[in-house]
mmCIF file with all atom_site columns, C-alpha atoms in Angstrom:
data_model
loop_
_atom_site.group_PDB
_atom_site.id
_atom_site.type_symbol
_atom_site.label_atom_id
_atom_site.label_alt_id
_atom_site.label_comp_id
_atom_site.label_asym_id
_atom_site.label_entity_id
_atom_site.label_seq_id
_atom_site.pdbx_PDB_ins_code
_atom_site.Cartn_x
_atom_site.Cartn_y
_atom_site.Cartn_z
_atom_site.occupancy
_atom_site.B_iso_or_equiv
_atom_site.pdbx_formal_charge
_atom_site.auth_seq_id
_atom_site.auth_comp_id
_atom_site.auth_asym_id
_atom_site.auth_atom_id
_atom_site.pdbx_PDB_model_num
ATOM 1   C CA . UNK A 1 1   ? -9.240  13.209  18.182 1.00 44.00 ? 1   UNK A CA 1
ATOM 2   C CA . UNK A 1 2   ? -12.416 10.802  18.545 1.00 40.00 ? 2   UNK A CA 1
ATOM 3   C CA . UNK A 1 3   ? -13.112 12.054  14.775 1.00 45.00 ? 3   UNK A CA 1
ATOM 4   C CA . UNK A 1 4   ? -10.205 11.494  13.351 1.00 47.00 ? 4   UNK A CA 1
ATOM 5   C CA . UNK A 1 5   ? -10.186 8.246   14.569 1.00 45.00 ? 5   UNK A CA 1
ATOM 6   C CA . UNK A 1 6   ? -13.456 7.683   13.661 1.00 41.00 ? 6   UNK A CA 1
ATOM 7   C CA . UNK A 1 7   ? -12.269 9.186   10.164 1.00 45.00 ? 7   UNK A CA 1
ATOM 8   C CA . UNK A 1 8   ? -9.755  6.457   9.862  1.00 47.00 ? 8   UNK A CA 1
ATOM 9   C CA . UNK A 1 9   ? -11.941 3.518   10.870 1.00 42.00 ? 9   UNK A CA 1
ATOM 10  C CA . UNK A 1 10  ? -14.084 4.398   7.773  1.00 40.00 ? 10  UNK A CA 1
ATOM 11  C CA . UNK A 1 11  ? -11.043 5.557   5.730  1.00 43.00 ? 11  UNK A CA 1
ATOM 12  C CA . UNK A 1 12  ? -9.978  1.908   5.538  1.00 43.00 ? 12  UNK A CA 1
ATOM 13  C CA . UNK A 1 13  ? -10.240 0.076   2.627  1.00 41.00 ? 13  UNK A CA 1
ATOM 14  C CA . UNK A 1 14  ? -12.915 -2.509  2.064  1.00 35.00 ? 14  UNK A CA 1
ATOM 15  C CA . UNK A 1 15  ? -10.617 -5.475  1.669  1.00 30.00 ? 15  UNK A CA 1
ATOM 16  C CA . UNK A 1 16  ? -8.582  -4.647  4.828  1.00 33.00 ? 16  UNK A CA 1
ATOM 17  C CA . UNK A 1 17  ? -11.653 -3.684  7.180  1.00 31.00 ? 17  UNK A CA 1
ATOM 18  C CA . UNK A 1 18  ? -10.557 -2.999  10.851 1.00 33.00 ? 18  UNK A CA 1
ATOM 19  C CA . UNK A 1 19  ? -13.134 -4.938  12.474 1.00 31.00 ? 19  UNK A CA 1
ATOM 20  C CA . UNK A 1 20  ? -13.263 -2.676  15.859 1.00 34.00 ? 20  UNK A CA 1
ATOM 21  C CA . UNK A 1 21  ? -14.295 0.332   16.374 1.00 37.00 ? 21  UNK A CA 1
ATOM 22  C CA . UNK A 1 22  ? -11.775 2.999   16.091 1.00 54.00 ? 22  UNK A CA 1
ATOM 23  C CA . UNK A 1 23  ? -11.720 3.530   19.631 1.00 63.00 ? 23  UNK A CA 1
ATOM 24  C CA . UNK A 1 24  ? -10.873 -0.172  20.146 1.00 80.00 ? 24  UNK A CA 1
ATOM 25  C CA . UNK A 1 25  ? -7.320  0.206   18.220 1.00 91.00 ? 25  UNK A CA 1
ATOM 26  C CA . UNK A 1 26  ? -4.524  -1.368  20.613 1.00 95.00 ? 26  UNK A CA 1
ATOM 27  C CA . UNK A 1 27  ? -3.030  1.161   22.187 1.00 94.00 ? 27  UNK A CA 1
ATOM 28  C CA . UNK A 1 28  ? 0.180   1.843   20.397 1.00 95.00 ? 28  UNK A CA 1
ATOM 29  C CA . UNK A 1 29  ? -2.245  2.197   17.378 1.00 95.00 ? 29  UNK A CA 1
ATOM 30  C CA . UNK A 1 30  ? -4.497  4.265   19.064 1.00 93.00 ? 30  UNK A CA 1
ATOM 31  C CA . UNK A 1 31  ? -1.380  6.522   20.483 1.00 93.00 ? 31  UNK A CA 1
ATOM 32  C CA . UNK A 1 32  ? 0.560   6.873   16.529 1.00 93.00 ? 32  UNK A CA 1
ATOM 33  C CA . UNK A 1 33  ? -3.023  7.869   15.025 1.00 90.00 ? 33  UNK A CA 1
ATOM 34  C CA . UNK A 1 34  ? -3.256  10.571  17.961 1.00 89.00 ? 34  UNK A CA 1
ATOM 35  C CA . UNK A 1 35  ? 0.068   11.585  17.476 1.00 89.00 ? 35  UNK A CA 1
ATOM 36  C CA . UNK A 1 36  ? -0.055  11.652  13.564 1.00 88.00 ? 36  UNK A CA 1
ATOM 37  C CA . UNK A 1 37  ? -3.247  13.982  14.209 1.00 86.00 ? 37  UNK A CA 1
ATOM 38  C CA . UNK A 1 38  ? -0.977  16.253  16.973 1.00 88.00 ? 38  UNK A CA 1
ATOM 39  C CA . UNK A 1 39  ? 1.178   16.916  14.110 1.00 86.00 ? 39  UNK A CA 1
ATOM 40  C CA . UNK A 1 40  ? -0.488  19.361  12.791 1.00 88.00 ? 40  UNK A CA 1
ATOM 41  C CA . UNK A 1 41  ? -0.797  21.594  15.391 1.00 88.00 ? 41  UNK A CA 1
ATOM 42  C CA . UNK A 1 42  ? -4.020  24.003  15.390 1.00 89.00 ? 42  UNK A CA 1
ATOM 43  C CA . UNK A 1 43  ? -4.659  22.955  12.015 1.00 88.00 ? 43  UNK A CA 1
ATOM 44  C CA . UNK A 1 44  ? -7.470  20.315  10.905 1.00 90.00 ? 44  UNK A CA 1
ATOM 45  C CA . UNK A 1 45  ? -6.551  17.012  10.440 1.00 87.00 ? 45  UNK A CA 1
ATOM 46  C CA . UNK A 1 46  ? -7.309  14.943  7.947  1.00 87.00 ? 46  UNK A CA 1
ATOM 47  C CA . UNK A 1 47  ? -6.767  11.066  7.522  1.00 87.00 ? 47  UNK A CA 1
ATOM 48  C CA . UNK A 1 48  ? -6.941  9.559   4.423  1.00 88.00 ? 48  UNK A CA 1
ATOM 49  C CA . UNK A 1 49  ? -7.794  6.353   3.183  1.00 91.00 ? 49  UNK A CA 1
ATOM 50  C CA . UNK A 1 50  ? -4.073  4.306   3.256  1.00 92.00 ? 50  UNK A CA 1
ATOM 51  C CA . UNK A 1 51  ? -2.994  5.541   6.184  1.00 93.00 ? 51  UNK A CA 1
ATOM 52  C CA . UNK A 1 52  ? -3.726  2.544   8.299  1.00 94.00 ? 52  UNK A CA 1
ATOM 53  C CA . UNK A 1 53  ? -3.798  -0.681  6.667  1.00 95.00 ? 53  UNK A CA 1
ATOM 54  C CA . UNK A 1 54  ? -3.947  -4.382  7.975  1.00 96.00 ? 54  UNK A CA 1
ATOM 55  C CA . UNK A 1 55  ? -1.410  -7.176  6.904  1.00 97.00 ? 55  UNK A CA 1
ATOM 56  C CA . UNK A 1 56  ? -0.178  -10.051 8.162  1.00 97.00 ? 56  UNK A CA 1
ATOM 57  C CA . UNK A 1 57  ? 3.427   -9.119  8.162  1.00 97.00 ? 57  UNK A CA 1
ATOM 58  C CA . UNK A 1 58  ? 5.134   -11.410 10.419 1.00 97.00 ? 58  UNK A CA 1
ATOM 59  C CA . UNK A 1 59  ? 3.770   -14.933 9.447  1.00 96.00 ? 59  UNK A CA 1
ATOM 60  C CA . UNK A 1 60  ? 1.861   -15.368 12.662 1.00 96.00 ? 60  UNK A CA 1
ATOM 61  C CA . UNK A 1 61  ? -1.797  -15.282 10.535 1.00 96.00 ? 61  UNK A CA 1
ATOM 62  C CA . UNK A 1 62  ? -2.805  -12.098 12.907 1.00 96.00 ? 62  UNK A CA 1
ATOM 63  C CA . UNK A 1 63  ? -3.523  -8.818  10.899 1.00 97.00 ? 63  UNK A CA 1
ATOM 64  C CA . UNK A 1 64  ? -1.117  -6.293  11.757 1.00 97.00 ? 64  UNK A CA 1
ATOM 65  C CA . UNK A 1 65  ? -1.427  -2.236  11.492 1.00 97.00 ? 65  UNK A CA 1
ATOM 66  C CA . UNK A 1 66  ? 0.662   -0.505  8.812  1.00 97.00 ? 66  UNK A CA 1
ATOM 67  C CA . UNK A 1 67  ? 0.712   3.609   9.239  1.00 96.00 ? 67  UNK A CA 1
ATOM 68  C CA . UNK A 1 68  ? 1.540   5.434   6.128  1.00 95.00 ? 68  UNK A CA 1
ATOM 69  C CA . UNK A 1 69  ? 2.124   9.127   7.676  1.00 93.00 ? 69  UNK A CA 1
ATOM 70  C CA . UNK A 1 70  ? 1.623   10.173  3.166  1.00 92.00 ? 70  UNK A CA 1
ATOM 71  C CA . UNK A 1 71  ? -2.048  10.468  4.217  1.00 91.00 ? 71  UNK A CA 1
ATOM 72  C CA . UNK A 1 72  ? -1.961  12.655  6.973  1.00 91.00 ? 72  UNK A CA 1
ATOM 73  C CA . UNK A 1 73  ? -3.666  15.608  5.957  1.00 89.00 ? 73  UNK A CA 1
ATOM 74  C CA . UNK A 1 74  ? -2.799  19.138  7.973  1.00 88.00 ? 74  UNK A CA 1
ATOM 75  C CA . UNK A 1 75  ? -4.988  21.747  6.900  1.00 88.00 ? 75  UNK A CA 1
ATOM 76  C CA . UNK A 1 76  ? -4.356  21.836  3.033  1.00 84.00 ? 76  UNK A CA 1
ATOM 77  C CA . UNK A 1 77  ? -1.003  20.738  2.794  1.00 73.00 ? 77  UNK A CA 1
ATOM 78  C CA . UNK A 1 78  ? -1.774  17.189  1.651  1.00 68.00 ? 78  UNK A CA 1
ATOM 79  C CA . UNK A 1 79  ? 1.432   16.175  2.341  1.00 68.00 ? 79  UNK A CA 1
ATOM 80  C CA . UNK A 1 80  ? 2.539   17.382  5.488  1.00 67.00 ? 80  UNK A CA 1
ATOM 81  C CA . UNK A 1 81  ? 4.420   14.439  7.242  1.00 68.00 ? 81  UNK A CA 1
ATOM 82  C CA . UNK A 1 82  ? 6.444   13.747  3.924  1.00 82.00 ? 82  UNK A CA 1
ATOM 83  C CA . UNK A 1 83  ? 9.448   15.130  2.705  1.00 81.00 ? 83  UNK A CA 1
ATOM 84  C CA . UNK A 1 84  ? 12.295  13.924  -0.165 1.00 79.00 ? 84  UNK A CA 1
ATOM 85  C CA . UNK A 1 85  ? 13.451  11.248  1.962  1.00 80.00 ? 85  UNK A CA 1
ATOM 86  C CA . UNK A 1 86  ? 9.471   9.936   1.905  1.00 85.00 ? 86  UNK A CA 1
ATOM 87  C CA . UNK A 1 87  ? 7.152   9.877   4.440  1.00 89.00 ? 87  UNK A CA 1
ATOM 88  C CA . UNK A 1 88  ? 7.710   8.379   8.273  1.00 92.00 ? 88  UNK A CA 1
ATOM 89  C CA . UNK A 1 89  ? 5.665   4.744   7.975  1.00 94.00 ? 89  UNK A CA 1
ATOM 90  C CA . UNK A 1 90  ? 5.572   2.909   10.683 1.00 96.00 ? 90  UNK A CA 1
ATOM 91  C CA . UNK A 1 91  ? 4.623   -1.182  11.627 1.00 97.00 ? 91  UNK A CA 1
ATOM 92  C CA . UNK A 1 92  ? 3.014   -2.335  14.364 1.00 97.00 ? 92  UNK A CA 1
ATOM 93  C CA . UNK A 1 93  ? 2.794   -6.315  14.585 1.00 97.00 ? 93  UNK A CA 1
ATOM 94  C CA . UNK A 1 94  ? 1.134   -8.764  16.924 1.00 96.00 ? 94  UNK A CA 1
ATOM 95  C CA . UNK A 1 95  ? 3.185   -10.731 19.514 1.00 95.00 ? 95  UNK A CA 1
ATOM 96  C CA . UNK A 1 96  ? 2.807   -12.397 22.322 1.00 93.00 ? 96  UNK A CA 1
ATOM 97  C CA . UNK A 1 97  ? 2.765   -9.047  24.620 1.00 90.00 ? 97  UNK A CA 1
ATOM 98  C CA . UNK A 1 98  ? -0.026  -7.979  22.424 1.00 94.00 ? 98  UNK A CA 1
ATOM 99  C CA . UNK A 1 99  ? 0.946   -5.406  19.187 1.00 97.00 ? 99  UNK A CA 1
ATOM 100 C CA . UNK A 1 100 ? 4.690   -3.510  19.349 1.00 96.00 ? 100 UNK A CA 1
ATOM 101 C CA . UNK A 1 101 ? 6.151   -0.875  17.278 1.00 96.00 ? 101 UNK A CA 1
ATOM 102 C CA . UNK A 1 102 ? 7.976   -3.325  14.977 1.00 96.00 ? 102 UNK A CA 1
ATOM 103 C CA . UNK A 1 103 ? 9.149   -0.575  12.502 1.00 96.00 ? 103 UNK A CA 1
ATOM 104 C CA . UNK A 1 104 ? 9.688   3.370   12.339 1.00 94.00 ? 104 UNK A CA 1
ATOM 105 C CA . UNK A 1 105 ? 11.086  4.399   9.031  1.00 90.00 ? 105 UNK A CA 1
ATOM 106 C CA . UNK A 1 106 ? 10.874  7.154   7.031  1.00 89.00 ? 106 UNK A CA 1
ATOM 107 C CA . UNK A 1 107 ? 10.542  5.830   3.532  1.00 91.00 ? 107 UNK A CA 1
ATOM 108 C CA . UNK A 1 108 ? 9.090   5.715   -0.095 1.00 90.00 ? 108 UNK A CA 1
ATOM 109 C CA . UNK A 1 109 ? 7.435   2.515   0.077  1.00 92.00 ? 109 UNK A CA 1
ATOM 110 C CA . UNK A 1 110 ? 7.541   -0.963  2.393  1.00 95.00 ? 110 UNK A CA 1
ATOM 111 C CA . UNK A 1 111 ? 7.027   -4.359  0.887  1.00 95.00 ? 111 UNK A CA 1
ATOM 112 C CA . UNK A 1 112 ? 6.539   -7.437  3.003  1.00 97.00 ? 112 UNK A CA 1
ATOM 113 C CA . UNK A 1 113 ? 7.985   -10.828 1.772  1.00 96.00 ? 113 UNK A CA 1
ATOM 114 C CA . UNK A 1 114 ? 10.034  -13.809 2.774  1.00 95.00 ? 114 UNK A CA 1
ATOM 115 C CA . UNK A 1 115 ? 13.558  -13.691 3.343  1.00 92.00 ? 115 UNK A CA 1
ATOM 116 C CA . UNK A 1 116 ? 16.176  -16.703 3.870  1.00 91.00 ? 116 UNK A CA 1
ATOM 117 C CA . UNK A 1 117 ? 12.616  -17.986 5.357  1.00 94.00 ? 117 UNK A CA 1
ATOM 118 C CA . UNK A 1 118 ? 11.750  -15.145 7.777  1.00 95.00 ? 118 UNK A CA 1
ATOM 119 C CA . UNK A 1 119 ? 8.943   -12.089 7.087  1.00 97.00 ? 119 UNK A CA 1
ATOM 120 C CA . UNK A 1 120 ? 11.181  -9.347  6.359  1.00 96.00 ? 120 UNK A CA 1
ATOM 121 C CA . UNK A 1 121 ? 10.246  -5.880  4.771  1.00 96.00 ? 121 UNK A CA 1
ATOM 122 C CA . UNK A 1 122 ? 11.911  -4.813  1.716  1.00 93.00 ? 122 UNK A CA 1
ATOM 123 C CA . UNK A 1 123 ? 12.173  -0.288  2.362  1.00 92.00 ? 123 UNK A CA 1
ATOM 124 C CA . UNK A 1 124 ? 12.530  1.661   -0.646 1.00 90.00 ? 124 UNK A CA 1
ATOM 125 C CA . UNK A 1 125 ? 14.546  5.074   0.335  1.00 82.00 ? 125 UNK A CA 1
ATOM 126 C CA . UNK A 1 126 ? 16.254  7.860   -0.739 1.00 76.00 ? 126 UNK A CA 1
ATOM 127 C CA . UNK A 1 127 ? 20.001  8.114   -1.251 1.00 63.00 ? 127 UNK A CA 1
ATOM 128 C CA . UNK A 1 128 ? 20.764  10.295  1.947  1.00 63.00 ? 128 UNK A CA 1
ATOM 129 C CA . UNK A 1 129 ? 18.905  7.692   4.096  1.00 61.00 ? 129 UNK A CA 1
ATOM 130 C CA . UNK A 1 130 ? 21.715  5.202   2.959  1.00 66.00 ? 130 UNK A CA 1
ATOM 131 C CA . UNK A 1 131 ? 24.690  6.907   3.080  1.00 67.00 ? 131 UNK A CA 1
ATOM 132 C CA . UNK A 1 132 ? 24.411  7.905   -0.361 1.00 65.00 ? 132 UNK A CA 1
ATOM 133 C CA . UNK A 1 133 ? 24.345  10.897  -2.092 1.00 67.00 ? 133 UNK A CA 1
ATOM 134 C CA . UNK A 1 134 ? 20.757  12.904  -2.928 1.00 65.00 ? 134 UNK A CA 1
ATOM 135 C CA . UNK A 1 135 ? 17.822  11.276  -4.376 1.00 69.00 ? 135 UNK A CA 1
ATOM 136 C CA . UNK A 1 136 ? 20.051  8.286   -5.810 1.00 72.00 ? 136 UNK A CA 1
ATOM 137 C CA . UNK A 1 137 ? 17.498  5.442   -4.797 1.00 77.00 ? 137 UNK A CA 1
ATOM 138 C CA . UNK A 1 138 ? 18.551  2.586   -2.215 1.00 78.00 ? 138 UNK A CA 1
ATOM 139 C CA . UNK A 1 139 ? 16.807  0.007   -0.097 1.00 85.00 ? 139 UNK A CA 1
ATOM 140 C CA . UNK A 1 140 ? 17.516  -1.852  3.002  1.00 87.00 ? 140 UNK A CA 1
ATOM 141 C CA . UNK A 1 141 ? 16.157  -5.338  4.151  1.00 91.00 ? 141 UNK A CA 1
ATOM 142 C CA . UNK A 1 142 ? 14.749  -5.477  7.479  1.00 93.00 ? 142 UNK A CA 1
ATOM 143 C CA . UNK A 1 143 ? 14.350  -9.152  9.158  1.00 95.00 ? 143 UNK A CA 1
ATOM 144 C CA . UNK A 1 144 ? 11.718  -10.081 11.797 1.00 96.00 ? 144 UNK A CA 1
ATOM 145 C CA . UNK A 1 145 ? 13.443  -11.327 14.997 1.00 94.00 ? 145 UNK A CA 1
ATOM 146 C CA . UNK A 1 146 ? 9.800   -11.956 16.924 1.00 92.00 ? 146 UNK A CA 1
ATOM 147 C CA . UNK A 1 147 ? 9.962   -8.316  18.064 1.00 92.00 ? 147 UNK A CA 1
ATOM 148 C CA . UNK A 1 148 ? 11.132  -5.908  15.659 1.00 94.00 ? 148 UNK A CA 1
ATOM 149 C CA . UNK A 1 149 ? 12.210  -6.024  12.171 1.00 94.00 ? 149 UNK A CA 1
ATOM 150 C CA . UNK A 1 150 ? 15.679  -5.445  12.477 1.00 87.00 ? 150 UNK A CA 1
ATOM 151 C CA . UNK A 1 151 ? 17.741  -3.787  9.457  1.00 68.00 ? 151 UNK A CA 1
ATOM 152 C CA . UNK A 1 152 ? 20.275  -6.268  8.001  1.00 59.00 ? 152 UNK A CA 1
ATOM 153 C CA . UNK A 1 153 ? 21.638  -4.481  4.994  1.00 51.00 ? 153 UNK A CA 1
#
């Protein structure tokens, strides 16, 4: 597991650099990477660039850890973790208390914006997700409450 997470430390993109080392990710961090690499069973694991990325996402000016589960690599199946729902990505913001899983989701894409003046993320999904039928495409709003981001529609 150290490589892996020494993988990931390098795998992350210039402009979002994750100033410790990869052994210094907080600890729910630390335990999603380890269990993103447990996926895959006896086969290698590979994490690709993307998979953790640093945003403020809850307007407190901290960097916070984004895990896209797309670029967890098993073997070669390069797309292991995803499925036609999307892939399981997963938010970890700063409080207080120190970082908490603020969002498990499995998705197409996350965007981060404002929302009747709260951070919110906008999730792209698939129609099943919603209650609708097969890939028809649907999205939810989820609004931060200082803890979580907690679906509102």
């Amino acid at each position: 597991m150290r490589r892996a997470l020494a993988a990931l430390a390098l795998a992350l993109p210039p402009a979002v650099p994750l100033t410790a080392a990869a052994d210094d990710l907080p600890q729910p961090v630390a335990a999603a990477a380890a269990r993103a690499e447990a996926s895959c069973g006896s086969e290698p694991t590979t994490l690709k660039p993307g998979f953790i990325t640093r945003q403020d996402v809850n307007g407190d000016a901290v960097p916070d850890f984004i895990l896209d589960f797309a670029a967890v690599q098993c073997g070669d199946d390069e797309s292991a973790a995803c499925g036609t729902a999307g892939c399981e990505m997963q938010v970890f913001a700063s409080t207080t208390d120190g970082f908490v899983d603020a969002f498990d989701a499995v998705a197409h894409d996350l965007r981060f914006r404002t929302v009747g003046g709260r951070p919110a993320v906008i999730v792209d999904m698939t129609g099943a997700t919603c209650g609708r039928s097969g890939q028809d495409p649907c999205g939810a709003i989820a609004v931060w409450n200082g803890r979580t981001f907690g679906r509102t529609r």
